[in-house]
CSV table of C-alpha atoms in Angstrom, one decimal:
chain,number,residue,atom,x,y,z
A,133,MET,CA,52.9,127.3,58.2
A,134,ALA,CA,51.1,130.1,56.3
A,135,LYS,CA,51.0,132.2,59.5
A,136,LEU,CA,54.7,131.6,60.1
A,137,PHE,CA,55.7,132.9,56.6
A,138,GLY,CA,53.2,135.7,56.7
A,139,ARG,CA,55.1,137.3,59.6
A,140,HIS,CA,58.2,137.7,57.2
A,141,ARG,CA,56.5,140.0,54.7
A,142,LYS,CA,56.8,143.8,54.7
A,143,ALA,CA,53.8,145.8,55.9
A,144,SER,CA,53.5,147.3,52.4
A,145,GLY,CA,52.9,144.0,50.9
A,146,ASN,CA,56.1,143.9,48.9
A,147,PRO,CA,58.0,140.6,48.9
A,148,MET,CA,61.2,140.2,50.8
A,149,PHE,CA,63.1,138.9,47.8
A,150,TYR,CA,63.8,141.0,44.7
A,151,SER,CA,65.1,140.2,41.2
A,152,ILE,CA,68.4,141.8,40.2
A,153,ARG,CA,68.5,143.3,36.8
A,154,THR,CA,71.6,144.2,34.7
A,155,ARG,CA,72.0,146.7,31.9
A,156,SER,CA,72.1,145.3,28.3
A,157,ARG,CA,75.9,145.8,28.0
A,158,GLY,CA,76.4,143.8,31.2
A,159,ALA,CA,79.2,141.5,30.0
A,160,LYS,CA,81.3,144.3,28.6
A,161,ARG,CA,80.7,146.6,31.5
A,162,LEU,CA,81.7,143.7,33.9
A,163,ARG,CA,85.0,143.2,32.1
A,164,GLN,CA,85.8,146.9,32.5
A,165,LEU,CA,85.0,147.0,36.2
A,166,LEU,CA,87.2,143.9,36.8
A,167,SER,CA,90.2,145.4,34.9
A,168,THR,CA,90.5,148.6,37.0
A,169,PRO,CA,93.4,148.9,39.5
A,170,ALA,CA,91.1,149.4,42.5
A,171,THR,CA,89.2,146.2,41.6
A,172,LEU,CA,92.5,144.2,41.3
A,173,VAL,CA,93.7,145.5,44.7
A,174,PHE,CA,90.3,144.7,46.3
A,175,GLY,CA,90.2,141.2,44.8
A,176,GLY,CA,93.7,140.5,46.1
A,177,VAL,CA,92.7,141.4,49.6
A,178,ILE,CA,89.6,139.1,49.3
A,179,ALA,CA,91.8,136.2,48.1
A,180,LEU,CA,94.3,136.6,50.9
A,181,GLY,CA,91.4,136.7,53.4
A,182,ILE,CA,89.9,133.5,52.0
A,183,ALA,CA,93.3,131.8,52.1
A,184,ALA,CA,93.8,132.8,55.7
A,185,TRP,CA,90.3,131.5,56.6
A,186,LEU,CA,91.0,128.2,55.0
A,187,MET,CA,94.3,127.8,57.0
A,188,ILE,CA,92.6,128.6,60.3
A,189,ALA,CA,89.7,126.1,59.5
A,190,LEU,CA,92.2,123.3,58.8
A,191,VAL,CA,94.3,123.9,61.9
A,192,PHE,CA,91.4,124.7,64.2
A,193,PRO,CA,88.3,122.9,62.9
A,194,ALA,CA,85.0,123.9,64.2
A,195,PRO,CA,83.8,121.8,67.1
A,196,GLU,CA,81.3,119.0,66.2
A,197,THR,CA,77.7,119.5,67.2
A,198,GLN,CA,77.0,117.4,70.2
A,199,PRO,CA,73.6,115.6,70.5
A,200,PRO,CA,71.4,116.5,73.4
A,201,ALA,CA,72.6,115.0,76.6
A,202,PRO,CA,70.6,112.0,77.6
A,203,ASN,CA,68.9,111.7,81.0
A,204,THR,CA,70.9,110.1,83.7
A,205,PHE,CA,70.2,108.1,86.9
A,206,GLY,CA,72.9,110.1,88.6
A,207,TYR,CA,76.0,108.9,90.4
A,208,ILE,CA,76.2,105.7,92.3
A,209,ILE,CA,75.9,106.6,96.0
A,210,GLY,CA,77.2,103.3,97.2
A,211,GLU,CA,75.9,100.0,98.6
A,212,ILE,CA,72.8,100.3,100.9
A,213,SER,CA,73.6,99.1,104.4
A,214,PRO,CA,70.4,98.2,106.3
A,215,GLU,CA,70.7,95.1,108.5
A,216,ILE,CA,68.5,92.1,107.7
A,217,ASP,CA,65.2,92.3,109.6
A,218,GLU,CA,65.4,89.1,111.6
A,219,THR,CA,61.8,89.5,112.8
A,220,PHE,CA,60.3,89.1,109.4
A,221,ARG,CA,58.3,85.9,108.9
A,222,PRO,CA,56.5,85.5,105.6
A,223,ASP,CA,53.3,83.4,105.3
A,224,VAL,CA,54.8,80.6,103.2
A,225,LYS,CA,52.5,78.3,101.2
A,226,GLU,CA,53.3,75.3,99.0
A,227,ILE,CA,52.1,74.7,95.4
A,228,MET,CA,51.0,71.1,95.4
A,229,LEU,CA,52.1,69.4,92.2
A,230,ARG,CA,50.6,66.4,90.4
A,231,VAL,CA,53.9,65.9,88.4
A,232,ARG,CA,57.4,65.5,89.6
A,233,LYS,CA,59.2,68.0,87.4
A,234,ILE,CA,57.9,71.4,86.3
A,235,GLY,CA,59.1,74.7,84.8
A,236,ASP,CA,58.8,78.0,86.5
A,237,PRO,CA,55.3,78.6,87.9
A,238,VAL,CA,53.6,81.9,87.0
A,239,ILE,CA,51.2,83.5,89.5
A,240,ASN,CA,48.3,86.0,88.8
A,241,GLY,CA,46.4,86.8,91.9
A,242,GLY,CA,44.9,83.6,93.2
A,243,GLU,CA,45.8,81.5,90.2
A,244,ALA,CA,48.9,79.9,88.8
A,245,ILE,CA,50.1,78.0,85.8
A,246,PHE,CA,53.1,75.8,85.2
A,247,ALA,CA,54.3,73.4,82.6
A,248,GLY,CA,55.3,69.9,83.8
A,249,GLY,CA,56.0,66.3,82.9
A,250,THR,CA,58.6,63.7,82.4
A,251,ASP,CA,59.7,61.3,79.7
A,252,SER,CA,59.9,57.6,79.9
A,253,ALA,CA,63.3,57.8,81.6
A,254,GLY,CA,62.0,60.1,84.2
A,255,ASN,CA,63.8,63.2,82.8
A,256,PRO,CA,61.9,66.5,82.7
A,257,LYS,CA,59.7,66.9,79.6
A,258,LEU,CA,57.4,69.9,79.9
A,259,ARG,CA,54.6,68.5,77.8
A,260,THR,CA,51.5,69.8,79.6
A,261,VAL,CA,50.4,73.1,81.1
A,262,TYR,CA,48.5,72.9,84.4
A,263,TYR,CA,46.1,75.5,85.8
A,264,CYS,CA,46.2,75.8,89.6
A,265,ASP,CA,43.6,77.5,91.9
A,266,LEU,CA,45.7,78.6,94.8
A,267,LYS,CA,42.8,79.2,97.1
A,268,LYS,CA,41.1,75.8,96.5
A,269,LYS,CA,44.4,74.0,96.1
A,270,THR,CA,43.2,72.3,93.0
A,271,ASP,CA,44.7,71.9,89.6
A,272,ARG,CA,43.8,70.7,86.1
A,273,PRO,CA,45.5,70.3,82.7
A,274,LEU,CA,44.9,73.0,80.2
A,275,SER,CA,43.8,70.8,77.3
A,276,GLU,CA,43.6,73.7,74.9
A,277,ILE,CA,47.4,74.0,75.0
A,278,VAL,CA,48.9,71.2,73.0
A,279,LEU,CA,52.6,70.5,72.7
A,280,GLN,CA,53.9,70.7,69.1
A,281,ASN,CA,57.7,70.4,69.7
A,282,ASP,CA,59.7,69.2,72.7
A,283,ASP,CA,58.9,71.5,75.7
A,284,LEU,CA,56.4,74.2,76.7
A,285,MET,CA,58.6,77.0,78.2
A,286,ASN,CA,58.8,80.6,79.4
A,287,LEU,CA,55.1,80.9,80.3
A,288,ALA,CA,53.5,84.3,80.9
A,289,LEU,CA,50.0,84.9,82.4
A,290,ASN,CA,47.5,87.7,83.1
A,291,ASP,CA,43.7,88.0,83.2
A,292,ARG,CA,43.4,88.0,79.4
A,293,PHE,CA,46.2,85.9,77.9
A,294,ILE,CA,48.5,82.9,78.4
A,295,VAL,CA,51.7,83.0,76.4
A,296,TRP,CA,54.3,80.4,76.0
A,297,ALA,CA,57.2,79.2,73.8
A,298,ASP,CA,56.7,75.8,72.2
A,299,ALA,CA,60.3,74.9,72.0
A,300,LYS,CA,62.6,72.5,70.3
A,301,ARG,CA,65.7,71.4,72.2
A,302,THR,CA,67.8,72.2,69.1
A,303,GLY,CA,67.2,75.9,70.0
A,304,SER,CA,64.1,77.1,68.1
A,305,CYS,CA,60.5,77.7,69.1
A,306,ASN,CA,57.1,79.0,68.2
A,307,ILE,CA,55.7,81.8,70.3
A,308,ARG,CA,52.0,81.2,70.9
A,309,TYR,CA,49.2,82.6,73.0
A,310,LEU,CA,45.7,81.7,74.3
A,311,ASN,CA,43.0,84.3,74.5
A,312,ARG,CA,41.3,83.3,77.7
A,313,ALA,CA,38.0,85.0,76.9
A,314,THR,CA,37.5,83.4,73.4
A,315,GLY,CA,39.6,80.2,73.8
A,316,ALA,CA,41.4,81.1,70.5
A,317,ILE,CA,45.1,80.1,70.1
A,318,ARG,CA,47.3,82.0,67.8
A,319,THR,CA,51.0,81.9,66.8
A,320,VAL,CA,52.9,85.2,67.3
A,321,LYS,CA,56.1,84.2,65.6
A,322,ASN,CA,58.5,81.5,64.7
A,323,CYS,CA,61.9,81.9,66.2
A,324,PRO,CA,64.3,79.7,64.2
A,325,ILE,CA,67.4,80.1,66.3
A,326,SER,CA,66.4,81.0,69.8
A,327,VAL,CA,63.9,80.5,72.7
A,328,PRO,CA,63.5,83.9,74.2
A,329,LYS,CA,62.2,85.0,77.6
A,330,LEU,CA,58.7,86.4,77.2
A,331,ARG,CA,57.5,89.5,79.0
A,332,LEU,CA,53.8,90.3,79.2
A,333,GLU,CA,51.7,93.2,80.5
A,334,ASP,CA,48.1,93.7,79.6
A,335,ASN,CA,48.0,93.1,75.8
A,336,VAL,CA,51.7,93.9,75.1
A,337,LEU,CA,54.2,91.1,74.7
A,338,CYS,CA,58.0,91.8,74.3
A,339,TRP,CA,61.1,89.7,73.9
A,340,THR,CA,64.7,89.8,72.5
A,341,GLU,CA,65.5,87.2,69.9
A,342,ARG,CA,68.6,86.0,68.0
A,343,THR,CA,67.7,86.6,64.4
A,344,ALA,CA,71.0,86.0,62.5
A,345,ASP,CA,74.6,85.4,63.1
A,346,LYS,CA,75.7,88.2,65.5
A,347,GLU,CA,72.3,89.9,65.3
A,348,ASP,CA,69.5,90.2,67.8
A,349,LYS,CA,66.3,92.2,67.8
A,350,LEU,CA,63.9,93.5,70.4
A,351,TYR,CA,60.2,93.1,69.5
A,352,ALA,CA,57.0,94.3,70.9
A,353,TYR,CA,53.7,92.7,69.9
A,354,ASP,CA,50.1,93.8,70.4
A,355,LEU,CA,48.0,90.7,71.2
A,356,ASN,CA,44.8,92.6,70.4
A,357,THR,CA,45.7,93.7,66.9
A,358,SER,CA,48.5,91.3,65.9
A,359,GLU,CA,50.7,94.3,65.1
A,360,SER,CA,54.4,94.1,65.9
A,361,VAL,CA,57.3,96.6,66.0
A,362,THR,CA,61.0,96.3,66.2
A,363,LEU,CA,62.2,98.4,69.1
A,364,ALA,CA,66.0,97.8,68.7
A,365,VAL,CA,68.5,95.9,66.6
A,366,PHE,CA,71.8,94.7,68.2
A,367,TYR,CA,74.7,94.0,65.9
A,368,ASP,CA,77.5,91.9,67.5
A,369,SER,CA,76.5,93.4,70.8
A,370,PRO,CA,76.4,91.8,74.3
A,371,ALA,CA,73.2,93.8,74.8
A,372,GLY,CA,71.5,91.3,72.5
A,373,ALA,CA,71.7,88.6,75.2
A,374,SER,CA,69.9,90.8,77.7
A,375,PRO,CA,66.2,90.2,78.1
A,376,PRO,CA,63.9,93.3,78.3
A,377,GLY,CA,61.6,94.2,81.1
A,378,ILE,CA,58.0,95.4,81.1
A,379,GLY,CA,55.8,96.8,83.9
A,380,GLY,CA,53.9,99.9,84.9
A,381,GLY,CA,53.2,100.8,81.3
A,382,LYS,CA,56.9,100.8,80.3
A,383,ILE,CA,59.4,98.6,78.5
A,384,VAL,CA,63.1,98.8,79.4
A,385,TRP,CA,66.1,97.3,77.8
A,386,ALA,CA,69.9,97.8,77.7
A,387,GLU,CA,72.0,99.1,74.8
A,388,ASP,CA,75.7,99.8,74.4
A,389,ASP,CA,76.8,103.3,75.5
A,390,ASP,CA,78.1,104.9,72.3
A,391,SER,CA,78.1,108.4,73.6
A,392,GLY,CA,81.9,108.6,74.0
A,393,ASP,CA,84.8,106.4,75.1
A,394,GLN,CA,82.7,104.4,77.5
A,395,ILE,CA,83.7,101.0,76.1
A,396,GLY,CA,81.7,98.2,77.9
A,397,ASN,CA,79.2,100.5,79.5
A,398,SER,CA,75.5,100.5,78.9
A,399,VAL,CA,72.5,102.8,78.7
A,400,ILE,CA,69.0,101.9,79.7
A,401,ARG,CA,66.2,102.8,77.2
A,402,THR,CA,62.7,103.3,78.7
A,403,LEU,CA,59.7,103.3,76.4
A,404,THR,CA,56.4,104.6,77.8
A,405,LEU,CA,53.7,102.7,76.0
A,406,GLY,CA,51.0,105.3,76.3
A,407,SER,CA,53.0,108.1,74.6
A,408,GLY,CA,55.7,106.2,72.7
A,409,GLU,CA,58.3,108.4,74.3
A,410,VAL,CA,61.8,106.8,74.7
A,411,GLU,CA,64.1,108.1,77.4
A,412,THR,CA,67.8,107.2,77.6
A,413,PHE,CA,69.5,106.8,81.0
A,414,VAL,CA,73.3,106.8,81.4
A,415,THR,CA,74.4,104.2,84.0
A,416,GLY,CA,78.2,104.4,83.9
A,417,MET,CA,78.4,100.6,84.0
A,418,TYR,CA,77.5,97.4,82.2
A,419,VAL,CA,73.8,96.5,82.4
A,420,PHE,CA,72.1,93.1,82.0
A,421,GLY,CA,68.5,92.3,82.2
A,422,PRO,CA,66.8,95.5,83.4
A,423,GLN,CA,63.4,95.2,84.9
A,424,THR,CA,60.8,97.9,85.8
A,425,ASN,CA,57.5,98.3,87.6
A,426,GLY,CA,57.1,101.8,86.2
A,427,VAL,CA,58.7,103.4,89.2
A,428,ALA,CA,61.8,101.4,90.0
A,429,THR,CA,64.3,99.9,87.6
A,430,VAL,CA,66.7,97.1,88.6
A,431,TRP,CA,69.5,95.2,86.9
A,432,ILE,CA,72.8,93.3,87.4
A,433,ASP,CA,76.2,94.2,86.1
A,434,GLN,CA,77.1,90.8,84.5
A,435,ASN,CA,75.5,88.3,82.3
A,436,ARG,CA,74.5,86.2,85.3
A,437,GLY,CA,77.7,85.3,86.9
A,438,PRO,CA,78.7,84.3,90.5
A,439,ASP,CA,80.1,87.8,91.0
A,440,ALA,CA,77.1,89.8,89.7
A,441,SER,CA,76.0,92.8,91.8
A,442,LEU,CA,72.4,94.0,91.9
A,443,TYR,CA,71.6,97.7,91.3
A,444,MET,CA,68.5,99.9,91.4
A,445,SER,CA,67.2,103.4,90.6
A,446,ALA,CA,63.7,104.4,91.8
A,447,ASP,CA,62.0,107.5,90.4
A,448,THR,CA,65.2,108.1,88.4
A,449,GLN,CA,67.1,108.9,91.6
A,450,PRO,CA,70.8,108.1,91.9
A,451,ILE,CA,71.8,104.4,91.4
A,452,ARG,CA,72.1,102.3,94.6
A,453,CYS,CA,73.8,98.9,94.9
A,454,ILE,CA,71.4,96.6,96.5
A,455,GLU,CA,73.8,93.6,96.9
A,456,LYS,CA,77.5,93.6,96.1
A,457,GLY,CA,78.5,90.3,94.4
A,458,GLY,CA,77.1,86.8,94.5
A,459,VAL,CA,73.6,87.6,93.1
A,460,ASN,CA,72.4,84.5,91.2
A,461,ASP,CA,69.0,85.7,90.1
A,462,TYR,CA,66.6,88.6,90.9
A,463,ALA,CA,63.0,89.7,90.1
A,464,LEU,CA,61.1,92.9,90.7
A,465,GLY,CA,57.8,93.3,92.4
A,466,ASN,CA,55.5,96.2,93.1
A,467,ARG,CA,57.5,97.5,96.1
A,468,PHE,CA,60.5,95.2,96.4
A,469,VAL,CA,63.2,93.3,94.5
A,470,ALA,CA,63.8,89.7,95.5
A,471,TYR,CA,67.1,88.0,94.9
A,472,HIS,CA,68.9,84.9,95.9
A,473,LYS,CA,72.5,84.7,97.0
A,474,ASP,CA,74.4,81.6,98.2
A,475,GLY,CA,71.2,79.6,98.2
A,476,VAL,CA,69.4,82.2,100.4
A,477,LEU,CA,66.4,84.2,99.2
A,478,TYR,CA,66.2,87.9,100.2
A,479,ALA,CA,64.0,90.9,99.5
A,480,TYR,CA,64.8,94.5,99.6
A,481,LEU,CA,61.9,96.8,100.2
A,482,PHE,CA,63.0,100.0,98.6
A,483,LYS,CA,60.5,102.4,100.1
A,484,GLU,CA,61.2,101.2,103.6
A,485,ASN,CA,64.9,100.8,102.9
A,486,LYS,CA,64.7,97.4,104.5
A,487,LYS,CA,66.2,93.9,103.8
A,488,VAL,CA,64.4,90.8,104.8
A,489,ARG,CA,65.2,87.1,104.5
A,490,ILE,CA,62.5,85.0,102.9
A,491,SER,CA,63.8,81.5,103.0
A,492,GLY,CA,64.3,79.7,106.3
A,493,GLU,CA,67.5,78.8,108.1
A,494,GLY,CA,69.2,75.7,106.7
A,495,GLU,CA,67.2,75.9,103.4
A,496,THR,CA,68.8,76.1,100.0
A,497,VAL,CA,66.5,77.7,97.4
A,498,ILE,CA,66.3,79.0,93.8
A,499,LEU,CA,64.3,82.0,93.0
A,500,SER,CA,61.6,81.3,90.4
A,501,GLY,CA,59.9,84.6,89.9
A,502,VAL,CA,58.0,87.6,91.4
A,503,TYR,CA,54.5,88.6,90.5
A,504,GLY,CA,53.2,91.7,92.1
A,505,ASP,CA,53.7,91.2,95.8
A,506,THR,CA,54.2,87.4,95.6
A,507,VAL,CA,57.6,85.6,95.4
A,508,VAL,CA,57.9,82.0,94.1
A,509,TRP,CA,60.9,79.7,94.7
A,510,PHE,CA,62.1,76.1,94.5
A,511,ASP,CA,63.4,74.4,97.6
A,512,VAL,CA,66.5,72.3,96.7
A,513,SER,CA,67.7,71.6,100.2
A,514,ASN,CA,67.5,67.8,99.9
A,515,ASP,CA,69.3,66.2,97.0
A,516,ALA,CA,67.6,62.9,97.7
A,517,VAL,CA,64.1,64.3,96.8
A,518,ASN,CA,63.4,63.4,93.2
A,519,ARG,CA,60.5,65.8,92.7
A,520,ASP,CA,60.2,69.6,92.6
A,521,ILE,CA,59.1,71.5,95.7
A,522,VAL,CA,57.6,74.9,95.1
A,523,TYR,CA,56.7,77.6,97.7
A,524,TYR,CA,55.3,81.1,97.4
A,525,ALA,CA,54.7,84.0,99.8
A,526,ALA,CA,53.3,87.5,99.8
A,527,ILE,CA,55.8,90.1,100.9
A,528,GLU,CA,53.8,92.7,102.9
């Protein structure tokens, strides 16, 4: 700062600002000056000028300063139109279960975890977390994780941590995690009025939680340091129901578009974890549940309805509609987005601009999740089967 101010001094060393001195008879002299005819005429001209300026300012107010324009994904260029590649045949494998009812399995390389169990009446009660070695096709209960409430839900897994929501069926939960290296279990937070979806990458956990009547908050939590930060607060906003996404060192979430008269439209915020930089992308539509892998971002345009359409922007290029209407669920992988529509499971490979069908003819399935290059789903083709059937396949 000293260098900046130093440039504004005269070369002679004199300061830029000078004191103004008046003579000792200043007050009397001032009255004399103000009473002369020339001064009266000059003052009248100034007064008229000020009055005219005020009238112009009232009738033609100065334009408001506009904030810098946010980034944009660009215009929607329409629905993609590649035909389904009928020659695609994924190598489908089954996850063998020791229990009849389970929650969504989570895969990390050659391992998987899932919560499962039933109550005395045979209804689902997710009381135990199981660890599954996919290569050896063996599983075992994770005895370290002990149920405290009603169900173990919304599991997340990587090489370092296992995270879950220990939930009550009245609508609250404790978010907890297991450090796989040390075996230590810690509580992240108590959520008194919600059971949020949990998103995990490396040591960063994020979720959106209902915190009060008509209020939701988006949190990020560092599992290494136990530090947390509130990334966004939603007041009476539909964006508070939208879960965030995390991947490729970025967190994404939806917020209301308040930039103008775009009522009902959303923007997508993207936080880069390394730099802390937040970018804002205008979409020109309503956004629910954005997900990212660091390169591509996907979302749907409804809060999970039968008419939801699936959209994507890769490398911040113009938005493309992947599937128009009927998208029940979706999940983003490293190089594709998987989705199910009318009980059929598809994948769109965005670099190849190719659609493939994952589930077989005559099968009715429900997408469970995508982890890297692996898709997981439930087969619900036969209503007479009273146990869950789970398959997975790598999309290559």
